[in-house]
PDB file of C-alpha atoms in Angstrom:
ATOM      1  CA  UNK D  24      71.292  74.128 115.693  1.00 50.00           C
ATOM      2  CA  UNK D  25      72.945  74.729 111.919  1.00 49.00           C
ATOM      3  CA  UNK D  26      73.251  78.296 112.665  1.00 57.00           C
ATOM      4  CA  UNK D  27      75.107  77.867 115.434  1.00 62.00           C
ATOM      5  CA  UNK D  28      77.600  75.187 113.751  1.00 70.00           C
ATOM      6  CA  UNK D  29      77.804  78.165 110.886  1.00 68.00           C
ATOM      7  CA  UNK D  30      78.475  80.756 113.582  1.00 71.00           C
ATOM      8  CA  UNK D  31      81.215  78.574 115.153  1.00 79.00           C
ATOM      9  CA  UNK D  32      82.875  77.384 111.614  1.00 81.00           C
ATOM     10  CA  UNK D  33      82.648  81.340 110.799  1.00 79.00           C
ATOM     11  CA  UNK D  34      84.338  82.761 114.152  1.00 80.00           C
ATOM     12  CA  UNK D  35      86.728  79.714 113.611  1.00 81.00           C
ATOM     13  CA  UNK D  36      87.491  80.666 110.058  1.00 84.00           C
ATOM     14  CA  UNK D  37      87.943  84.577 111.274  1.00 85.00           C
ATOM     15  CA  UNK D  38      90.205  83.981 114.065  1.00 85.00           C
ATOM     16  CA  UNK D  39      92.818  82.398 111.700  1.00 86.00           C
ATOM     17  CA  UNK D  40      92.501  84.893 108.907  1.00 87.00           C
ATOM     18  CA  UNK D  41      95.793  86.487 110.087  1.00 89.00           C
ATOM     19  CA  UNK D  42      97.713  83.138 109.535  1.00 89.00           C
ATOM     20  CA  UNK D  43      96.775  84.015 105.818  1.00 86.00           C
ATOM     21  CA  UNK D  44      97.621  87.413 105.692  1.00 86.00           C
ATOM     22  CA  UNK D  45     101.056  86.568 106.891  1.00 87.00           C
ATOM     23  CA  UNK D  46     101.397  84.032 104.587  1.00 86.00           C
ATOM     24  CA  UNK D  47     100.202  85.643 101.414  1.00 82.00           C
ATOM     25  CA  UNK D  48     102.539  89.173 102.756  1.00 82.00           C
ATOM     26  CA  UNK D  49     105.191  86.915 102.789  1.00 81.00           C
ATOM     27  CA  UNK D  50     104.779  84.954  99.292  1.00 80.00           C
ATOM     28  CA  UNK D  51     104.511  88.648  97.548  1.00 76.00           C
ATOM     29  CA  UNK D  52     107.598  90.026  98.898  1.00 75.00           C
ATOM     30  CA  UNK D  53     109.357  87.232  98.081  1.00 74.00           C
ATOM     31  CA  UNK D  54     107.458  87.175  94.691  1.00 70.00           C
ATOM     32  CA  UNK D  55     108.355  90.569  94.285  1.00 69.00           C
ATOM     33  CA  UNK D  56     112.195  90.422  95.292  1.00 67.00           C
ATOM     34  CA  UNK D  57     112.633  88.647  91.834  1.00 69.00           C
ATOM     35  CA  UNK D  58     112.582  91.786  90.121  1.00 67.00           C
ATOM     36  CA  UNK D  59     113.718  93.893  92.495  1.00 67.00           C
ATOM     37  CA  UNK D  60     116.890  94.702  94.509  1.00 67.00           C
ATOM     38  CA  UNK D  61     115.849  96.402  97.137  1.00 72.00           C
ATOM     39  CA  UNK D  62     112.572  95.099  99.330  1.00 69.00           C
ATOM     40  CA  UNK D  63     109.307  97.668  98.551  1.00 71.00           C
ATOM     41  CA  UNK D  64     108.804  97.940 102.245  1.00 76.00           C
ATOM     42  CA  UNK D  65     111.284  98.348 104.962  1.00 80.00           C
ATOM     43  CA  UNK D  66     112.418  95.129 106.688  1.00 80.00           C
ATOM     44  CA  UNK D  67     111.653  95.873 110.230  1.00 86.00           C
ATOM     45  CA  UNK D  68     108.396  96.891 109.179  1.00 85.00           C
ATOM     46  CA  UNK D  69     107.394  93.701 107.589  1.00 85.00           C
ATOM     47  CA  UNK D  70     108.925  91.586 110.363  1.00 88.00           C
ATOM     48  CA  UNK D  71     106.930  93.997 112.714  1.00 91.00           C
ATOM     49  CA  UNK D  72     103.665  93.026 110.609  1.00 90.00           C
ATOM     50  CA  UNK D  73     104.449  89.416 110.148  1.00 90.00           C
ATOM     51  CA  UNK D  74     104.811  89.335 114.451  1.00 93.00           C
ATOM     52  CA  UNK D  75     101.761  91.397 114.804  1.00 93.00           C
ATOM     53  CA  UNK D  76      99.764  88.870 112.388  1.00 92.00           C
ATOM     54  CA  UNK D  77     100.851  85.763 114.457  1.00 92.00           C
ATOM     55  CA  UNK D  78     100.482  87.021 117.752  1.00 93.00           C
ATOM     56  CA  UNK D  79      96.367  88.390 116.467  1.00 91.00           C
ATOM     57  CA  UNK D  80      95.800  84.949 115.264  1.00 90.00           C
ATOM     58  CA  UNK D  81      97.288  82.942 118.470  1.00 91.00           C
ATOM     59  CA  UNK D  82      95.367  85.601 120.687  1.00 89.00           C
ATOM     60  CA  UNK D  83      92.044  84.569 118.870  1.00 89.00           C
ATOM     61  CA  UNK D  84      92.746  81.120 118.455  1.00 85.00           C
ATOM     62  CA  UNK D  85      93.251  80.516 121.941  1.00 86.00           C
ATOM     63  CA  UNK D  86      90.763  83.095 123.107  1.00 82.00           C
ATOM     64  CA  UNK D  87      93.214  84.979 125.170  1.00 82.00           C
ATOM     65  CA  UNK D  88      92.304  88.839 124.543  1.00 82.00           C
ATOM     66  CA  UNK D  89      90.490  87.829 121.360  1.00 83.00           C
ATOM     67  CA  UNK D  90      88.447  90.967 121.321  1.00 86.00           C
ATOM     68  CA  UNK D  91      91.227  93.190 122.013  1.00 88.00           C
ATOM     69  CA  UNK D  92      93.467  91.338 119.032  1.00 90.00           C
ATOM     70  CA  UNK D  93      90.514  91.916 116.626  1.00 91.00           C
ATOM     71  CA  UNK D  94      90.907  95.287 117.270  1.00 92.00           C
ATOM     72  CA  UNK D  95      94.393  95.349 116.709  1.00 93.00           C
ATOM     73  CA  UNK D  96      94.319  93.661 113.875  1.00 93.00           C
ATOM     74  CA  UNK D  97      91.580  95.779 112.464  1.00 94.00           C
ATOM     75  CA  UNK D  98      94.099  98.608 113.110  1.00 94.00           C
ATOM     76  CA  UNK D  99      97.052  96.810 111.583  1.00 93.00           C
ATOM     77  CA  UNK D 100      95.087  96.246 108.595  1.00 94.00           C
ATOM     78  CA  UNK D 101      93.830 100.051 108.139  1.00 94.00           C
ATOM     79  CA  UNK D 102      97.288 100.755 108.445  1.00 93.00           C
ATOM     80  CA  UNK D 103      98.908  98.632 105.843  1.00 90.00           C
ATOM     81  CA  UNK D 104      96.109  99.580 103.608  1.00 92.00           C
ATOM     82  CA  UNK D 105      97.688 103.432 104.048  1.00 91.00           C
ATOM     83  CA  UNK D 106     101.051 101.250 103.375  1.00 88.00           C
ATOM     84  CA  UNK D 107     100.137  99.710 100.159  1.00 84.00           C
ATOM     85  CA  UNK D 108      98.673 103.109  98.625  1.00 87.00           C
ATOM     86  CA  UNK D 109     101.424 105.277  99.220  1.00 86.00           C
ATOM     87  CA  UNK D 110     104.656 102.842  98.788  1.00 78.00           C
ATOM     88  CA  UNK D 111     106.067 103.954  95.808  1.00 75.00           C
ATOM     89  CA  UNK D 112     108.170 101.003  95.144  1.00 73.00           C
ATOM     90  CA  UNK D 113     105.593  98.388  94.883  1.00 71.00           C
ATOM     91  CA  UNK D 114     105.292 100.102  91.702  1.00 71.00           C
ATOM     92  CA  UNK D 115     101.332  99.577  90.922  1.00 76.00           C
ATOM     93  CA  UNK D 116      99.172 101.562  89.166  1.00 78.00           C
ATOM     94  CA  UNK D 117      96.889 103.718  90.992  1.00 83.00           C
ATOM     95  CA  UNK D 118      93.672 101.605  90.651  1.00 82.00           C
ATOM     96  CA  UNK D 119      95.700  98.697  92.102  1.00 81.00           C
ATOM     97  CA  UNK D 120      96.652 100.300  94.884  1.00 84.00           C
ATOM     98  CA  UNK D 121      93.340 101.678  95.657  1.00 86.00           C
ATOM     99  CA  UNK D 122      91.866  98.092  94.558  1.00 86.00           C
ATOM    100  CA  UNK D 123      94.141  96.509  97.520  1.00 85.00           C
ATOM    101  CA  UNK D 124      93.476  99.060 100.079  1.00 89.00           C
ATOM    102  CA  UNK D 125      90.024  99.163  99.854  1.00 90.00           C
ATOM    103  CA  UNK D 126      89.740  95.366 100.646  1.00 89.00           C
ATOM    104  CA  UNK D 127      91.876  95.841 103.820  1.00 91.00           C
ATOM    105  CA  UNK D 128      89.786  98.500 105.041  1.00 94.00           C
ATOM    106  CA  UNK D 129      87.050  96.031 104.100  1.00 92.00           C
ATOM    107  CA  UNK D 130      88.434  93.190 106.013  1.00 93.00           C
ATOM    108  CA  UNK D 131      89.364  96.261 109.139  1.00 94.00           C
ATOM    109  CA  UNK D 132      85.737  96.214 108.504  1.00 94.00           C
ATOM    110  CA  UNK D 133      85.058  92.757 109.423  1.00 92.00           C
ATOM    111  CA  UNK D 134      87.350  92.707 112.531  1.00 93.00           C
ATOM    112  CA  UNK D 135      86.021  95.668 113.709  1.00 92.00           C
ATOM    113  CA  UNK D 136      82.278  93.732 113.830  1.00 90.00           C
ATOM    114  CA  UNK D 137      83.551  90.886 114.999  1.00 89.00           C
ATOM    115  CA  UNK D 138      84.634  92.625 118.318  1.00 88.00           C
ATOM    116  CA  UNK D 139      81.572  93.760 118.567  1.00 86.00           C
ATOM    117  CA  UNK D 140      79.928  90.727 118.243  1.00 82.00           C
ATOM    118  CA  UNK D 141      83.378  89.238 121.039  1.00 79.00           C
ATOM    119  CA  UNK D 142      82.175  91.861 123.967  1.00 74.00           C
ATOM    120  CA  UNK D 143      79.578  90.835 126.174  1.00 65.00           C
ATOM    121  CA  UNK D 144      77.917  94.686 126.607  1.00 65.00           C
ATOM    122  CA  UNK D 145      77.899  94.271 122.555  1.00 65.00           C
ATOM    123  CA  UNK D 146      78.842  98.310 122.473  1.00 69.00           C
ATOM    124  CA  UNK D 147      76.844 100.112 120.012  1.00 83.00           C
ATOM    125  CA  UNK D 148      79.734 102.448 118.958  1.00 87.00           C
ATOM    126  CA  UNK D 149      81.919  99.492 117.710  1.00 88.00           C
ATOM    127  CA  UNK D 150      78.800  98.254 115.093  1.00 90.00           C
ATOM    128  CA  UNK D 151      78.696 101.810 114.395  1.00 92.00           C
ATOM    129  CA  UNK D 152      82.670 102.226 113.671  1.00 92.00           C
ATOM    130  CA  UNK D 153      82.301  98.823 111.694  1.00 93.00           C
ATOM    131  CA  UNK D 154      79.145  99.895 109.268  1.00 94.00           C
ATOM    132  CA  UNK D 155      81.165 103.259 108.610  1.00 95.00           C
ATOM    133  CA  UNK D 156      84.284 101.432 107.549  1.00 95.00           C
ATOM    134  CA  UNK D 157      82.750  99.031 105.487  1.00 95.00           C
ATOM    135  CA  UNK D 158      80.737 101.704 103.746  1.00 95.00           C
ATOM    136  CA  UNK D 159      83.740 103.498 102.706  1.00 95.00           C
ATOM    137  CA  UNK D 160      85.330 100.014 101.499  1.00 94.00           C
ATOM    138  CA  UNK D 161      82.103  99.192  99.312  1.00 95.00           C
ATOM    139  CA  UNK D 162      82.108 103.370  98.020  1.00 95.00           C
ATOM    140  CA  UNK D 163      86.092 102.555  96.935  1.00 93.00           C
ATOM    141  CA  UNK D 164      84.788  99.020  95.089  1.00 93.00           C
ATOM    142  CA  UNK D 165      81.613 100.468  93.304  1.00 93.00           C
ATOM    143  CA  UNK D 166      83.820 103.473  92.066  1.00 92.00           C
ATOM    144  CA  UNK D 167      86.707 101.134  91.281  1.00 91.00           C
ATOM    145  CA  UNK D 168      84.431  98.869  89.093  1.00 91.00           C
ATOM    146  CA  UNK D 169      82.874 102.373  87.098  1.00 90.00           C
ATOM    147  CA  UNK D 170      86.328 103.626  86.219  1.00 90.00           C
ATOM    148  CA  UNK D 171      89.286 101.336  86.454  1.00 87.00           C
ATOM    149  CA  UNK D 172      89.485 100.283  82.921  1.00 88.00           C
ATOM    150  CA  UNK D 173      90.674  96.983  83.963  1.00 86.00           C
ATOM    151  CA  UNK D 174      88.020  95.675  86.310  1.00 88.00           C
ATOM    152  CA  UNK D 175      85.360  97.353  84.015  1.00 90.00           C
ATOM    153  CA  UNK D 176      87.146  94.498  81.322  1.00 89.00           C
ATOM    154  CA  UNK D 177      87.398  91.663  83.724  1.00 88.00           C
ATOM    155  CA  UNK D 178      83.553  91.845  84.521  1.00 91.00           C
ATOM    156  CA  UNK D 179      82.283  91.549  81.103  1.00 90.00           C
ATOM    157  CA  UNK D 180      84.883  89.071  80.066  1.00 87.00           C
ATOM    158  CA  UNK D 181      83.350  86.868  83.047  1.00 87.00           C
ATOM    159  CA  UNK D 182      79.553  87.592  82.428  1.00 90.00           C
ATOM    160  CA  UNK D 183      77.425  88.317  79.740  1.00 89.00           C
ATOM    161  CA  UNK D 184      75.726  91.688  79.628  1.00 86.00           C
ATOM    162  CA  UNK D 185      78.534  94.248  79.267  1.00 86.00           C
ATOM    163  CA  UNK D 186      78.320  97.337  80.381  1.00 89.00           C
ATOM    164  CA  UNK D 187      75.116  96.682  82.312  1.00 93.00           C
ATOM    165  CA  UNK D 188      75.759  94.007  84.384  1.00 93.00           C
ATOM    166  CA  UNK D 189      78.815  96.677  85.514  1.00 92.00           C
ATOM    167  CA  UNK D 190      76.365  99.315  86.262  1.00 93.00           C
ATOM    168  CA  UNK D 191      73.577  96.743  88.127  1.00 94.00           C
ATOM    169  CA  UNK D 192      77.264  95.282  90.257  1.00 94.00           C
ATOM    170  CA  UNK D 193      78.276  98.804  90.545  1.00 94.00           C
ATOM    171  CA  UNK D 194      74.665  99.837  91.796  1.00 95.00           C
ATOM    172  CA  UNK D 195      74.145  97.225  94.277  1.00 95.00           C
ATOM    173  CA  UNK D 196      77.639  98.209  95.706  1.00 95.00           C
ATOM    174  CA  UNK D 197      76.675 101.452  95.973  1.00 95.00           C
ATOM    175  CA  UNK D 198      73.562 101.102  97.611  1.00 95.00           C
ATOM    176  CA  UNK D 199      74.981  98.642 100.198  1.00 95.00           C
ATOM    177  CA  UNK D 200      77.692 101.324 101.104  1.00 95.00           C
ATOM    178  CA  UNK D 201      75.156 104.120 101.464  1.00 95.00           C
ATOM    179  CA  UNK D 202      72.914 102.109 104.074  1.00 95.00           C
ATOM    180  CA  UNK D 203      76.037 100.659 105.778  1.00 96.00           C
ATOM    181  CA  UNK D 204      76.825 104.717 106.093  1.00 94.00           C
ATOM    182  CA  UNK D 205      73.366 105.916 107.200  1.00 93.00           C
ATOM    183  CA  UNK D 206      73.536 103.196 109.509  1.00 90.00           C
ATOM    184  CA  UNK D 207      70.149 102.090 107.790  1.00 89.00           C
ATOM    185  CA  UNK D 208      68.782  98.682 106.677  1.00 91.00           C
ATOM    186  CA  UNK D 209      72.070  97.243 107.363  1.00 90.00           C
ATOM    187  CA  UNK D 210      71.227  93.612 107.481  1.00 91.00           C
ATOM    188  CA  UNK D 211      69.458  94.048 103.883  1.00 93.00           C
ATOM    189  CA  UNK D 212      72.544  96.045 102.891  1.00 93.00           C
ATOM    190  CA  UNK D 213      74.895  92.861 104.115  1.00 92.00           C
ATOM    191  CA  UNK D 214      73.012  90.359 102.399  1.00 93.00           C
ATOM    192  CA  UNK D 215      73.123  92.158  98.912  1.00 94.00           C
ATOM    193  CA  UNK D 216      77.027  92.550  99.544  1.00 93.00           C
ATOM    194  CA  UNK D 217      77.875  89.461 100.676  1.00 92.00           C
ATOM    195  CA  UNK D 218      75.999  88.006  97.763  1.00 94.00           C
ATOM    196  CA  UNK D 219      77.417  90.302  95.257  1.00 93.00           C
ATOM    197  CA  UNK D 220      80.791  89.986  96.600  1.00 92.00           C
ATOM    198  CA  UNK D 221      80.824  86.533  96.813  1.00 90.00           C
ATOM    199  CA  UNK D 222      79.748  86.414  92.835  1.00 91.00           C
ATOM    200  CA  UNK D 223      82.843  88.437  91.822  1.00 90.00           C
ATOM    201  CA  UNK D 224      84.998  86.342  93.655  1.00 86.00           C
ATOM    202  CA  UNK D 225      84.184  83.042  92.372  1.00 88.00           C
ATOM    203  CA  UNK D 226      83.209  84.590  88.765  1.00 85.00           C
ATOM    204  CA  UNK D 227      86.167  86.939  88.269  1.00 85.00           C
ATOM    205  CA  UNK D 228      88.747  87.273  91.132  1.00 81.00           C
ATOM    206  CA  UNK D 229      89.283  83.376  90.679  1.00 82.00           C
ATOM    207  CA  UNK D 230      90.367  82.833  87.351  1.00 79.00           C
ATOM    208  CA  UNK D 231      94.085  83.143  88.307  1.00 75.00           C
ATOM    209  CA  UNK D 232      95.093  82.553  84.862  1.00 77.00           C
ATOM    210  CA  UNK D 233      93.339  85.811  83.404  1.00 76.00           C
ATOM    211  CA  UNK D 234      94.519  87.983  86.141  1.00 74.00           C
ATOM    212  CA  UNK D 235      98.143  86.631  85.679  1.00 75.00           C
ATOM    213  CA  UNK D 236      98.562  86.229  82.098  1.00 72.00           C
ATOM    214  CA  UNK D 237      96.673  88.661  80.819  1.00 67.00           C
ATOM    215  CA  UNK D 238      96.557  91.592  82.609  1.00 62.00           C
ATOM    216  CA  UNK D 239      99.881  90.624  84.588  1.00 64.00           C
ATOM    217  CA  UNK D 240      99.363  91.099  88.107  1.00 67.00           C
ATOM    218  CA  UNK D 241     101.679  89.478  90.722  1.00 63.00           C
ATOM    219  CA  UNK D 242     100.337  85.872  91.234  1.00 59.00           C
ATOM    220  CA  UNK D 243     100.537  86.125  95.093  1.00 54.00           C
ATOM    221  CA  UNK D 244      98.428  89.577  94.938  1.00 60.00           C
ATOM    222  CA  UNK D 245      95.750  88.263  93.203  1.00 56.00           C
ATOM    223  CA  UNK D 246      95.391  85.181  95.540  1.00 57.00           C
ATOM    224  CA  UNK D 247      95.479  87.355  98.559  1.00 56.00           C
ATOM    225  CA  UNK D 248      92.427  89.489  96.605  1.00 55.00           C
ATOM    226  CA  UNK D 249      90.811  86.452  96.329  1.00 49.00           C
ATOM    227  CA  UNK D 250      91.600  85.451  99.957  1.00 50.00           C
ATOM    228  CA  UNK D 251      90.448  88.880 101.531  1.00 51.00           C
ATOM    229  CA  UNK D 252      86.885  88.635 100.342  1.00 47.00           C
TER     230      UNK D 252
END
């Protein structure tokens, strides 16, 4: 009986997800048109995202195409992921942009599963498309934490161990992504992520103030970091 409450809080939490996304897209433009004069991304693009987000979330709100918005969504976040990486005038460094796109291919992930889990024939090829792309998200995070110099620092401010507790977060990422991949042990493979996920967020992605102040990072990107996992 608990496990279905979860399962309802859970597909209740997921439908709304793109109210946040619009929100927090919204917040870092405007964050971001302090400094700048021109907008990094073309207007009728955003306004084209912003619809897309709202119409996703009233579609699985109200259960009207649900499945098919997932999808779209899914899309729309693979897409804007491509977005992020290559805008030049967002002006990030490399291993931010590849930090933000690998969480919305992540989150595609998520939507992508969630479909599957929406249809009634529960198609095979959907969990399949869904393992693959959150594979490639976890690959992106494990490498990101071995080699951006920044998220390498923000670990071992947050926990003790140094360079090992990197390597054992790293691993676990890493061997997460490879089952997700082989489409092997992927329950197992969900339970170490989620778990190891869910400790960086609340140890490290939270602390606002570090993120902000010391390493300088836009205030609205870091909450929609924190908000994407």
């Amino acid at each position: 009986m608990a496990s279905v409450k979860w399962k309802k809080v859970l597909a209740w939490a997921i439908s709304r997800f793109p109210f946040l996304n619009a929100l927090t897209l919204l917040m870092l433009l405007g964050e971001k048109a302090q400094f700048n004069n021109t907008p990094p991304l073309p207007p009728k693009l955003i306004y084209i995202h912003l619809a897309v987000f709202v119409l996703c979330a009233c579609a699985m709100s109200w259960r009207m195409k649900h499945k098919e918005a997932a999808l779209v969504h899914a899309g729309q976040l693979l897409y804007l992921a491509y977005v992020f990486f290559t805008a030049d005038k967002l002006y990030y460094s490399e291993w931010l942009k590849i930090k933000i796109s690998h969480r919305m291919v992540g989150v595609a992930g998520i939507f992508i599963l969630f479909s599957h889990l929406l249809h009634k024939d529960q198609s095979k090829q959907l969990q399949r498309y869904a393992e693959i792309v959150i594979g490639v998200s976890l690959v992106c995070y494990s490498y990101l934490l071995l080699n951006s110099r920044d998220d390498k620092r923000a670990v071992k401010y947050h926990f003790p161990g140094g360079d090992n507790v990197v390597y054992a977060i790293s691993g676990a990422l890493g061997a997460s992504a490879c089952s997700f991949l082989a489409g092997r042990f992927t329950i197992d493979a969900a339970r170490v992520s989620i778990f190891v996920i869910s400790l960086l967020t609340i140890g490290v992605d939270i602390d606002l103030h570090y993120w902000t102040n010391t390493l300088r990072m836009d205030f609205w990107l870091q909450v929609a970091q924190k908000q994407t996992w």
